[in-house]
mmCIF file of C-alpha atoms in Angstrom:
data_model
loop_
_atom_site.group_PDB
_atom_site.id
_atom_site.type_symbol
_atom_site.label_atom_id
_atom_site.label_comp_id
_atom_site.label_asym_id
_atom_site.label_seq_id
_atom_site.Cartn_x
_atom_site.Cartn_y
_atom_site.Cartn_z
ATOM 1 C CA MET A 97 30.652 -26.074 0.678
ATOM 2 C CA PRO A 98 32.685 -27.630 3.511
ATOM 3 C CA ASN A 99 30.875 -28.502 6.714
ATOM 4 C CA ASN A 100 33.460 -26.738 8.856
ATOM 5 C CA LEU A 101 32.849 -23.330 7.261
ATOM 6 C CA PRO A 102 32.257 -20.804 10.095
ATOM 7 C CA HIS A 103 28.584 -20.093 10.803
ATOM 8 C CA ASP A 104 28.837 -16.322 10.243
ATOM 9 C CA ILE A 105 30.562 -16.796 6.860
ATOM 10 C CA THR A 106 27.829 -19.226 5.764
ATOM 11 C CA ILE A 107 25.178 -16.656 6.666
ATOM 12 C CA ASN A 108 27.012 -13.872 4.800
ATOM 13 C CA ILE A 109 27.175 -16.059 1.680
ATOM 14 C CA LEU A 110 23.533 -17.163 1.814
ATOM 15 C CA ILE A 111 22.178 -13.701 2.478
ATOM 16 C CA LYS A 112 23.595 -12.478 -0.857
ATOM 17 C CA LEU A 113 21.779 -15.121 -2.884
ATOM 18 C CA PRO A 114 18.397 -14.603 -4.573
ATOM 19 C CA VAL A 115 15.357 -16.075 -2.869
ATOM 20 C CA LYS A 116 14.756 -18.614 -5.651
ATOM 21 C CA SER A 117 18.234 -20.076 -5.117
ATOM 22 C CA LEU A 118 17.672 -20.264 -1.379
ATOM 23 C CA LEU A 119 14.522 -22.302 -1.976
ATOM 24 C CA ARG A 120 16.590 -24.940 -3.806
ATOM 25 C CA PHE A 121 19.301 -24.961 -1.130
ATOM 26 C CA LYS A 122 16.824 -25.718 1.678
ATOM 27 C CA CYS A 123 17.022 -29.410 0.802
ATOM 28 C CA ILE A 124 20.817 -29.639 1.317
ATOM 29 C CA SER A 125 20.612 -30.261 5.061
ATOM 30 C CA LYS A 126 18.496 -29.622 8.127
ATOM 31 C CA SER A 127 20.932 -26.971 9.355
ATOM 32 C CA TRP A 128 20.756 -25.088 6.046
ATOM 33 C CA ARG A 129 16.975 -25.342 6.015
ATOM 34 C CA SER A 130 16.871 -23.858 9.516
ATOM 35 C CA LEU A 131 19.225 -21.052 8.494
ATOM 36 C CA ILE A 132 17.348 -20.189 5.309
ATOM 37 C CA GLU A 133 13.921 -20.190 6.972
ATOM 38 C CA ASP A 134 15.241 -17.676 9.500
ATOM 39 C CA ASP A 135 13.872 -14.134 9.082
ATOM 40 C CA THR A 136 17.367 -12.870 8.168
ATOM 41 C CA TYR A 137 16.958 -13.483 4.456
ATOM 42 C CA LYS A 138 15.160 -10.428 3.174
ATOM 43 C CA SER A 139 15.603 -8.365 0.029
ATOM 44 C CA HIS A 140 14.105 -4.904 -0.419
ATOM 45 C CA LYS A 141 12.041 -4.485 -3.574
ATOM 46 C CA ILE A 142 9.515 -2.120 -5.138
ATOM 47 C CA PHE A 143 6.349 -3.587 -6.684
ATOM 48 C CA VAL A 144 4.995 -1.623 -9.648
ATOM 49 C CA THR A 145 1.852 -2.071 -11.730
ATOM 50 C CA GLY A 146 1.600 -0.137 -14.953
ATOM 51 C CA GLY A 147 0.763 -0.247 -18.593
ATOM 52 C CA ASP A 148 0.451 1.673 -21.793
ATOM 53 C CA CYS A 149 -2.122 4.450 -21.468
ATOM 54 C CA ASP A 150 -3.892 3.116 -24.589
ATOM 55 C CA LYS A 151 -4.249 -0.424 -23.224
ATOM 56 C CA THR A 152 -6.493 -1.774 -20.480
ATOM 57 C CA ASP A 153 -4.221 -4.469 -19.033
ATOM 58 C CA ASP A 154 -1.585 -3.761 -16.396
ATOM 59 C CA TYR A 155 1.827 -5.398 -16.123
ATOM 60 C CA PHE A 156 3.476 -6.298 -12.822
ATOM 61 C CA TYR A 157 7.128 -5.402 -12.192
ATOM 62 C CA SER A 158 9.591 -5.921 -9.356
ATOM 63 C CA ILE A 159 12.498 -3.484 -8.931
ATOM 64 C CA ASP A 160 15.495 -3.971 -6.669
ATOM 65 C CA GLY A 161 15.567 -1.441 -3.859
ATOM 66 C CA PRO A 162 16.669 1.138 -3.101
ATOM 67 C CA LEU A 163 15.567 2.594 -6.445
ATOM 68 C CA GLN A 164 18.504 4.248 -8.181
ATOM 69 C CA HIS A 165 19.905 4.818 -11.661
ATOM 70 C CA ASP A 166 21.297 1.287 -12.005
ATOM 71 C CA SER A 167 18.089 -0.422 -10.823
ATOM 72 C CA ILE A 168 16.503 -3.007 -13.104
ATOM 73 C CA ALA A 169 12.823 -3.882 -13.398
ATOM 74 C CA SER A 170 11.806 -7.537 -13.797
ATOM 75 C CA LEU A 171 8.442 -8.598 -15.170
ATOM 76 C CA LEU A 172 6.377 -10.689 -12.729
ATOM 77 C CA LYS A 173 3.856 -13.332 -13.677
ATOM 78 C CA SER A 174 0.436 -12.535 -12.254
ATOM 79 C CA PRO A 175 -0.845 -15.009 -9.622
ATOM 80 C CA ILE A 176 -4.225 -14.990 -11.392
ATOM 81 C CA PRO A 177 -4.282 -14.928 -15.216
ATOM 82 C CA GLU A 178 -7.466 -12.854 -15.380
ATOM 83 C CA ILE A 179 -6.044 -10.021 -13.243
ATOM 84 C CA THR A 180 -5.882 -6.887 -15.393
ATOM 85 C CA LYS A 181 -6.675 -3.968 -13.088
ATOM 86 C CA LEU A 182 -6.268 -3.678 -9.312
ATOM 87 C CA SER A 183 -8.228 -1.378 -7.031
ATOM 88 C CA SER A 184 -5.425 -1.365 -4.435
ATOM 89 C CA VAL A 185 -2.148 -3.019 -3.410
ATOM 90 C CA CYS A 186 -0.417 -3.145 -0.031
ATOM 91 C CA PHE A 187 2.434 -4.995 1.649
ATOM 92 C CA ILE A 188 1.763 -6.619 5.019
ATOM 93 C CA ASN A 189 4.209 -8.701 7.081
ATOM 94 C CA GLY A 190 5.995 -10.394 4.213
ATOM 95 C CA ILE A 191 3.273 -10.636 1.574
ATOM 96 C CA LEU A 192 1.718 -8.483 -1.132
ATOM 97 C CA VAL A 193 -2.050 -8.096 -0.914
ATOM 98 C CA LEU A 194 -3.874 -7.376 -4.174
ATOM 99 C CA ILE A 195 -7.492 -6.179 -4.276
ATOM 100 C CA LEU A 196 -9.220 -7.211 -7.493
ATOM 101 C CA PRO A 197 -12.632 -5.686 -8.282
ATOM 102 C CA CYS A 198 -14.686 -8.479 -9.846
ATOM 103 C CA TYR A 199 -18.302 -9.297 -10.498
ATOM 104 C CA PRO A 200 -20.213 -10.630 -8.672
ATOM 105 C CA TYR A 201 -17.709 -10.661 -5.771
ATOM 106 C CA ASP A 202 -14.424 -8.830 -5.189
ATOM 107 C CA LEU A 203 -11.278 -10.895 -4.643
ATOM 108 C CA VAL A 204 -8.449 -10.370 -2.150
ATOM 109 C CA VAL A 205 -5.210 -12.119 -3.163
ATOM 110 C CA PHE A 206 -2.406 -12.840 -0.687
ATOM 111 C CA TRP A 207 0.725 -13.268 -2.798
ATOM 112 C CA ASN A 208 4.419 -13.930 -2.356
ATOM 113 C CA PRO A 209 5.923 -13.608 -5.858
ATOM 114 C CA ALA A 210 9.371 -14.827 -4.700
ATOM 115 C CA ILE A 211 8.054 -18.317 -3.957
ATOM 116 C CA SER A 212 5.083 -18.207 -6.380
ATOM 117 C CA LYS A 213 2.505 -18.816 -3.666
ATOM 118 C CA SER A 214 -0.891 -17.151 -3.511
ATOM 119 C CA ARG A 215 -4.202 -17.465 -1.745
ATOM 120 C CA ILE A 216 -7.524 -16.065 -2.957
ATOM 121 C CA ILE A 217 -10.144 -14.796 -0.510
ATOM 122 C CA GLN A 218 -13.568 -14.019 -1.919
ATOM 123 C CA CYS A 219 -15.599 -11.183 -0.451
ATOM 124 C CA PRO A 220 -19.176 -12.446 0.108
ATOM 125 C CA ILE A 221 -20.759 -9.025 -0.484
ATOM 126 C CA LEU A 222 -22.482 -8.861 -3.871
ATOM 127 C CA ARG A 223 -20.939 -6.131 -5.996
ATOM 128 C CA LYS A 224 -23.112 -3.803 -8.037
ATOM 129 C CA ARG A 225 -22.523 -4.260 -11.733
ATOM 130 C CA GLU A 226 -22.740 -0.570 -12.560
ATOM 131 C CA ARG A 227 -19.796 0.709 -14.563
ATOM 132 C CA THR A 228 -18.449 4.172 -13.841
ATOM 133 C CA THR A 229 -15.245 6.132 -14.308
ATOM 134 C CA ASN A 230 -15.898 8.084 -11.110
ATOM 135 C CA TRP A 231 -14.240 6.210 -8.226
ATOM 136 C CA LYS A 232 -16.100 8.380 -5.710
ATOM 137 C CA GLN A 233 -19.486 6.987 -6.736
ATOM 138 C CA PHE A 234 -21.469 5.966 -3.663
ATOM 139 C CA HIS A 235 -21.482 2.245 -4.456
ATOM 140 C CA ALA A 236 -17.676 1.885 -4.335
ATOM 141 C CA ALA A 237 -15.915 -0.233 -1.695
ATOM 142 C CA ILE A 238 -12.441 -0.005 -0.188
ATOM 143 C CA TYR A 239 -10.334 -2.638 1.557
ATOM 144 C CA GLY A 240 -7.647 -2.447 4.216
ATOM 145 C CA VAL A 241 -5.431 -5.334 5.331
ATOM 146 C CA GLY A 242 -3.347 -5.690 8.473
ATOM 147 C CA TYR A 243 -1.580 -8.198 10.693
ATOM 148 C CA VAL A 244 -2.454 -8.673 14.375
ATOM 149 C CA SER A 245 0.688 -10.060 16.016
ATOM 150 C CA SER A 246 -0.957 -10.894 19.358
ATOM 151 C CA THR A 247 -3.173 -13.510 17.692
ATOM 152 C CA ASP A 248 -1.056 -14.221 14.582
ATOM 153 C CA ASP A 249 -4.035 -13.223 12.472
ATOM 154 C CA TYR A 250 -4.419 -11.386 9.164
ATOM 155 C CA LYS A 251 -7.526 -9.255 8.978
ATOM 156 C CA ILE A 252 -9.267 -7.601 6.049
ATOM 157 C CA ILE A 253 -11.630 -4.671 6.555
ATOM 158 C CA ARG A 254 -14.174 -3.851 3.852
ATOM 159 C CA VAL A 255 -15.983 -0.513 3.920
ATOM 160 C CA GLY A 256 -18.749 -0.330 1.355
ATOM 161 C CA GLN A 257 -22.325 -1.043 0.505
ATOM 162 C CA LYS A 258 -24.255 -4.225 0.317
ATOM 163 C CA TYR A 259 -26.280 -4.593 -2.839
ATOM 164 C CA TYR A 260 -29.279 -2.192 -2.848
ATOM 165 C CA SER A 261 -28.156 -0.647 0.472
ATOM 166 C CA SER A 262 -28.159 3.137 0.954
ATOM 167 C CA TYR A 263 -25.439 3.283 3.611
ATOM 168 C CA TYR A 264 -21.948 1.938 4.255
ATOM 169 C CA ASN A 265 -21.302 -1.230 6.232
ATOM 170 C CA VAL A 266 -18.046 -2.522 7.693
ATOM 171 C CA HIS A 267 -17.150 -6.202 7.248
ATOM 172 C CA ILE A 268 -14.117 -7.947 8.772
ATOM 173 C CA TYR A 269 -12.390 -11.103 7.563
ATOM 174 C CA SER A 270 -10.039 -13.123 9.780
ATOM 175 C CA THR A 271 -7.613 -15.746 8.480
ATOM 176 C CA ASN A 272 -7.823 -17.528 11.862
ATOM 177 C CA SER A 273 -11.573 -18.072 11.557
ATOM 178 C CA ASN A 274 -11.540 -18.104 7.731
ATOM 179 C CA SER A 275 -14.790 -16.146 7.715
ATOM 180 C CA TRP A 276 -16.321 -12.674 7.301
ATOM 181 C CA LYS A 277 -18.482 -10.906 9.856
ATOM 182 C CA LEU A 278 -20.576 -7.746 9.781
ATOM 183 C CA MET A 279 -19.369 -5.023 12.174
ATOM 184 C CA GLY A 280 -22.154 -2.514 11.505
ATOM 185 C CA LYS A 281 -22.324 0.904 9.889
ATOM 186 C CA PHE A 282 -19.354 3.067 9.006
ATOM 187 C CA HIS A 283 -17.930 5.339 11.704
ATOM 188 C CA GLN A 284 -20.361 7.894 13.219
ATOM 189 C CA ASN A 285 -21.517 10.640 10.825
ATOM 190 C CA ASN A 286 -18.879 9.989 8.167
ATOM 191 C CA LYS A 287 -21.185 8.710 5.464
ATOM 192 C CA PHE A 288 -18.601 8.662 2.710
ATOM 193 C CA PHE A 289 -14.929 7.931 2.317
ATOM 194 C CA ASP A 290 -12.109 9.168 0.162
ATOM 195 C CA GLY A 291 -9.937 6.864 -1.957
ATOM 196 C CA ASP A 292 -7.058 6.480 0.508
ATOM 197 C CA ILE A 293 -6.827 3.628 2.975
ATOM 198 C CA VAL A 294 -3.484 2.653 4.523
ATOM 199 C CA THR A 295 -2.314 0.363 7.322
ATOM 200 C CA VAL A 296 0.445 1.105 9.834
ATOM 201 C CA ASP A 297 1.298 -1.307 12.664
ATOM 202 C CA GLY A 298 -2.085 -3.053 12.685
ATOM 203 C CA ILE A 299 -4.082 0.183 12.444
ATOM 204 C CA VAL A 300 -6.119 1.044 9.343
ATOM 205 C CA TYR A 301 -6.497 4.741 8.463
ATOM 206 C CA ILE A 302 -9.178 6.140 6.153
ATOM 207 C CA ILE A 303 -9.940 9.698 5.049
ATOM 208 C CA ALA A 304 -13.668 10.179 5.613
ATOM 209 C CA ILE A 305 -16.044 12.838 4.298
ATOM 210 C CA THR A 306 -19.198 14.015 6.058
ATOM 211 C CA ASP A 307 -20.880 15.549 3.006
ATOM 212 C CA LEU A 308 -20.071 14.365 -0.513
ATOM 213 C CA CYS A 309 -22.328 16.880 -2.259
ATOM 214 C CA ASN A 310 -20.841 20.033 -0.751
ATOM 215 C CA ILE A 311 -17.244 19.203 0.123
ATOM 216 C CA SER A 312 -15.299 21.772 2.107
ATOM 217 C CA PRO A 313 -11.938 21.379 3.898
ATOM 218 C CA ASN A 314 -13.726 21.057 7.247
ATOM 219 C CA ASP A 315 -15.617 18.000 5.970
ATOM 220 C CA PHE A 316 -12.466 15.839 5.901
ATOM 221 C CA THR A 317 -11.396 13.742 8.848
ATOM 222 C CA ILE A 318 -9.198 10.685 9.441
ATOM 223 C CA VAL A 319 -10.849 7.565 10.803
ATOM 224 C CA ARG A 320 -8.622 5.099 12.663
ATOM 225 C CA PHE A 321 -9.667 1.436 12.912
ATOM 226 C CA ASN A 322 -7.855 -0.839 15.371
ATOM 227 C CA LEU A 323 -7.808 -4.325 13.821
ATOM 228 C CA GLU A 324 -7.042 -6.075 17.127
ATOM 229 C CA LYS A 325 -9.834 -4.379 19.118
ATOM 230 C CA GLU A 326 -12.015 -3.871 16.015
ATOM 231 C CA LYS A 327 -12.926 -0.341 17.074
ATOM 232 C CA PHE A 328 -13.053 3.052 15.353
ATOM 233 C CA GLN A 329 -11.481 6.276 16.545
ATOM 234 C CA GLU A 330 -11.296 9.710 14.939
ATOM 235 C CA ILE A 331 -8.023 11.622 14.439
ATOM 236 C CA LEU A 332 -7.905 15.325 13.681
ATOM 237 C CA PHE A 333 -5.951 16.821 10.825
ATOM 238 C CA PRO A 334 -3.186 19.280 11.738
ATOM 239 C CA ASP A 335 -4.611 22.809 11.719
ATOM 240 C CA ARG A 336 -2.524 23.903 8.750
ATOM 241 C CA ILE A 337 -3.773 21.015 6.624
ATOM 242 C CA LYS A 338 -7.435 21.718 7.343
ATOM 243 C CA SER A 339 -7.393 24.272 4.523
ATOM 244 C CA TRP A 340 -6.107 21.734 1.991
ATOM 245 C CA GLU A 341 -8.283 20.422 -0.774
ATOM 246 C CA ASP A 342 -7.878 16.735 -1.591
ATOM 247 C CA PRO A 343 -5.598 15.614 1.284
ATOM 248 C CA ALA A 344 -3.981 12.230 0.669
ATOM 249 C CA LEU A 345 -2.732 9.497 3.021
ATOM 250 C CA CYS A 346 0.423 7.493 2.446
ATOM 251 C CA THR A 347 3.097 5.639 4.411
ATOM 252 C CA LEU A 348 6.831 6.266 4.527
ATOM 253 C CA GLY A 349 8.620 3.571 6.457
ATOM 254 C CA GLU A 350 6.570 3.126 9.628
ATOM 255 C CA ASN A 351 5.107 6.642 9.454
ATOM 256 C CA LEU A 352 1.577 7.655 8.511
ATOM 257 C CA CYS A 353 1.915 10.713 6.253
ATOM 258 C CA LEU A 354 -0.306 13.368 4.709
ATOM 259 C CA THR A 355 0.180 15.196 1.412
ATOM 260 C CA ARG A 356 -1.961 16.871 -1.217
ATOM 261 C CA LEU A 357 -3.343 14.578 -3.881
ATOM 262 C CA HIS A 358 -3.253 17.310 -6.525
ATOM 263 C CA ASN A 359 -0.562 19.953 -6.408
ATOM 264 C CA ASP A 360 -1.469 23.604 -6.495
ATOM 265 C CA SER A 361 1.293 25.304 -8.486
ATOM 266 C CA ARG A 362 0.912 28.373 -6.277
ATOM 267 C CA ARG A 363 1.632 26.476 -3.056
ATOM 268 C CA ASP A 364 4.572 24.543 -1.669
ATOM 269 C CA PHE A 365 4.294 20.767 -1.600
ATOM 270 C CA GLU A 366 4.454 19.416 1.962
ATOM 271 C CA VAL A 367 4.767 15.998 3.593
ATOM 272 C CA TRP A 368 3.561 15.700 7.209
ATOM 273 C CA TYR A 369 3.938 12.658 9.470
ATOM 274 C CA MET A 370 2.015 11.606 12.567
ATOM 275 C CA THR A 371 3.403 10.543 15.933
ATOM 276 C CA LYS A 372 1.535 9.099 18.897
ATOM 277 C CA ASN A 373 2.030 10.519 22.386
ATOM 278 C CA GLY A 374 0.168 8.294 24.824
ATOM 279 C CA MET A 375 -3.487 8.585 23.811
ATOM 280 C CA SER A 376 -2.993 11.725 21.710
ATOM 281 C CA TYR A 377 -1.598 12.296 18.224
ATOM 282 C CA SER A 378 0.544 15.078 16.833
ATOM 283 C CA TRP A 379 1.728 16.076 13.365
ATOM 284 C CA SER A 380 5.132 17.334 12.217
ATOM 285 C CA LYS A 381 6.334 18.525 8.851
ATOM 286 C CA MET A 382 8.801 16.139 7.195
ATOM 287 C CA LEU A 383 9.553 17.944 3.943
ATOM 288 C CA THR A 384 8.701 21.067 1.953
ATOM 289 C CA ILE A 385 9.268 21.364 -1.797
ATOM 290 C CA PRO A 386 8.879 24.932 -3.106
ATOM 291 C CA SER A 387 6.001 25.346 -5.545
ATOM 292 C CA VAL A 388 8.331 26.384 -8.363
ATOM 293 C CA HIS A 389 9.751 22.826 -8.432
ATOM 294 C CA CYS A 390 6.438 20.929 -8.358
ATOM 295 C CA GLY A 391 4.105 21.723 -11.224
ATOM 296 C CA ARG A 392 2.534 18.251 -11.352
ATOM 297 C CA CYS A 393 1.162 15.721 -8.911
ATOM 298 C CA LEU A 394 3.732 14.170 -6.557
ATOM 299 C CA ARG A 395 3.185 11.025 -4.517
ATOM 300 C CA PRO A 396 5.731 9.811 -1.901
ATOM 301 C CA VAL A 397 6.754 6.187 -2.451
ATOM 302 C CA SER A 398 9.601 5.359 -0.071
ATOM 303 C CA PHE A 399 12.824 6.535 1.510
ATOM 304 C CA MET A 400 16.020 6.242 -0.493
ATOM 305 C CA ILE A 401 17.970 4.000 1.858
ATOM 306 C CA LYS A 402 21.445 5.306 0.994
ATOM 307 C CA ASN A 403 20.894 9.023 1.599
ATOM 308 C CA GLY A 404 17.525 9.275 3.313
ATOM 309 C CA ASP A 405 15.893 11.313 0.517
ATOM 310 C CA ILE A 406 12.293 10.597 -0.439
ATOM 311 C CA LEU A 407 11.427 8.853 -3.682
ATOM 312 C CA PHE A 408 8.313 10.238 -5.416
ATOM 313 C CA LEU A 409 6.055 9.104 -8.218
ATOM 314 C CA TRP A 410 5.620 12.187 -10.420
ATOM 315 C CA HIS A 411 2.414 12.484 -12.381
ATOM 316 C CA LYS A 412 2.178 8.645 -12.351
ATOM 317 C CA GLY A 413 4.766 8.382 -15.092
ATOM 318 C CA GLU A 414 8.206 9.119 -13.646
ATOM 319 C CA PHE A 415 10.213 8.345 -10.522
ATOM 320 C CA VAL A 416 11.904 11.407 -9.039
ATOM 321 C CA VAL A 417 13.917 12.318 -5.954
ATOM 322 C CA TYR A 418 13.954 15.834 -4.511
ATOM 323 C CA ASN A 419 17.544 16.967 -4.087
ATOM 324 C CA SER A 420 17.367 19.303 -1.074
ATOM 325 C CA LYS A 421 20.890 20.630 -1.733
ATOM 326 C CA LYS A 422 20.277 21.539 -5.369
ATOM 327 C CA HIS A 423 16.607 22.337 -4.699
ATOM 328 C CA LYS A 424 15.270 20.416 -7.649
ATOM 329 C CA LEU A 425 13.551 17.178 -8.621
ATOM 330 C CA GLU A 426 15.814 14.633 -10.285
ATOM 331 C CA GLU A 427 14.398 11.834 -12.414
ATOM 332 C CA VAL A 428 15.432 8.235 -11.694
ATOM 333 C CA LYS A 429 15.482 6.067 -14.812
ATOM 334 C CA VAL A 430 14.901 2.328 -14.398
ATOM 335 C CA ALA A 431 16.051 -0.254 -16.944
ATOM 336 C CA GLY A 432 13.064 -2.277 -18.129
ATOM 337 C CA LEU A 433 10.629 0.624 -17.756
ATOM 338 C CA GLU A 434 11.762 2.642 -20.771
ATOM 339 C CA ALA A 435 8.417 2.523 -22.565
ATOM 340 C CA PRO A 436 5.935 5.288 -21.671
ATOM 341 C CA LEU A 437 3.986 3.659 -18.856
ATOM 342 C CA TYR A 438 1.261 4.876 -16.552
ATOM 343 C CA PHE A 439 1.977 3.559 -13.041
ATOM 344 C CA ASN A 440 -1.144 2.727 -11.068
ATOM 345 C CA TRP A 441 0.473 1.291 -7.926
ATOM 346 C CA VAL A 442 3.991 1.577 -6.532
ATOM 347 C CA VAL A 443 4.509 -0.342 -3.258
ATOM 348 C CA PRO A 444 7.804 -1.014 -1.429
ATOM 349 C CA TYR A 445 8.009 -4.595 -0.168
ATOM 350 C CA VAL A 446 10.472 -7.077 1.253
ATOM 351 C CA GLU A 447 11.166 -10.310 -0.613
ATOM 352 C CA THR A 448 11.036 -13.245 1.811
ATOM 353 C CA LEU A 449 10.321 -16.980 1.914
ATOM 354 C CA PHE A 450 7.318 -16.421 4.168
ATOM 355 C CA PHE A 451 3.692 -17.251 3.428
ATOM 356 C CA PRO A 452 0.844 -17.188 6.003
ATOM 357 C CA LYS A 453 -0.766 -20.418 7.100
ATOM 358 C CA SER A 454 -4.158 -21.212 5.628
#
């Protein structure tokens, strides 16, 4: 490529290339290296884990975003050969974070599949070896991960029990200090937690339960944990959602959202999003799908970039988009995912050349 090629044309050419090609081109010159390492080079993807219902191992896939009928799924090589099942996956500031339940200690894996770099962080809390199919058993643990921009620090929050403990503790890991510390007991009177934990803009949100034995709608609350200040705060559900059974947290773009985990065929399916007004929080309805079109469990995944519709995972086996004009759910087929698969995790992410410093 000639040296006198205009700067903007060079950028437009490079930005269309896959990340793996850009890695090779970094060695051409210092100016190209500087250009390529700029934050401009990003590609939207969707990370999917899934497998045959009859098999125990999961496969990892990457799909070009936005998901549409001509999208193609590519098989990814796991960063750790022994990874078969994940307890959670999230995308934070340029990297995928995989939570791997292991014995005797859980593992947290920071991973950038585009450049084949990963880092394993071991949780020092001894894990109980009990095997159970009930994820709400009291000895479970959940993990949230977020980035604190003010200190350029990645933090991991673990909410769970220490071995032989009868209550929940909160532990925090910092990449800056490369160490874990005990924060104390879980927030106030919320002795138990639900399965959802999501992070938005450095804030971790958890659905908490005050009484696991006699669950009623009024027992649910949302606990907010500020990773920078390392403090808890409680957020109230919108009044209309207080009557829901099994509320579920998710993220759409930069929005914290609430839905029902299990659809009631007699009720409309709703997606609500939260906004912050000063020190207070308010909820607004984003979407309603009439009950006649639901039937099975829906889970929002991401926005369809081209038309702004919401992509859903339907009953963990199909991708669908709700067409608000035709008032129906439309399936989105993806090449490479033709076999009947059960999707455990579907996470939008951005492919970059970035990897956090050790």
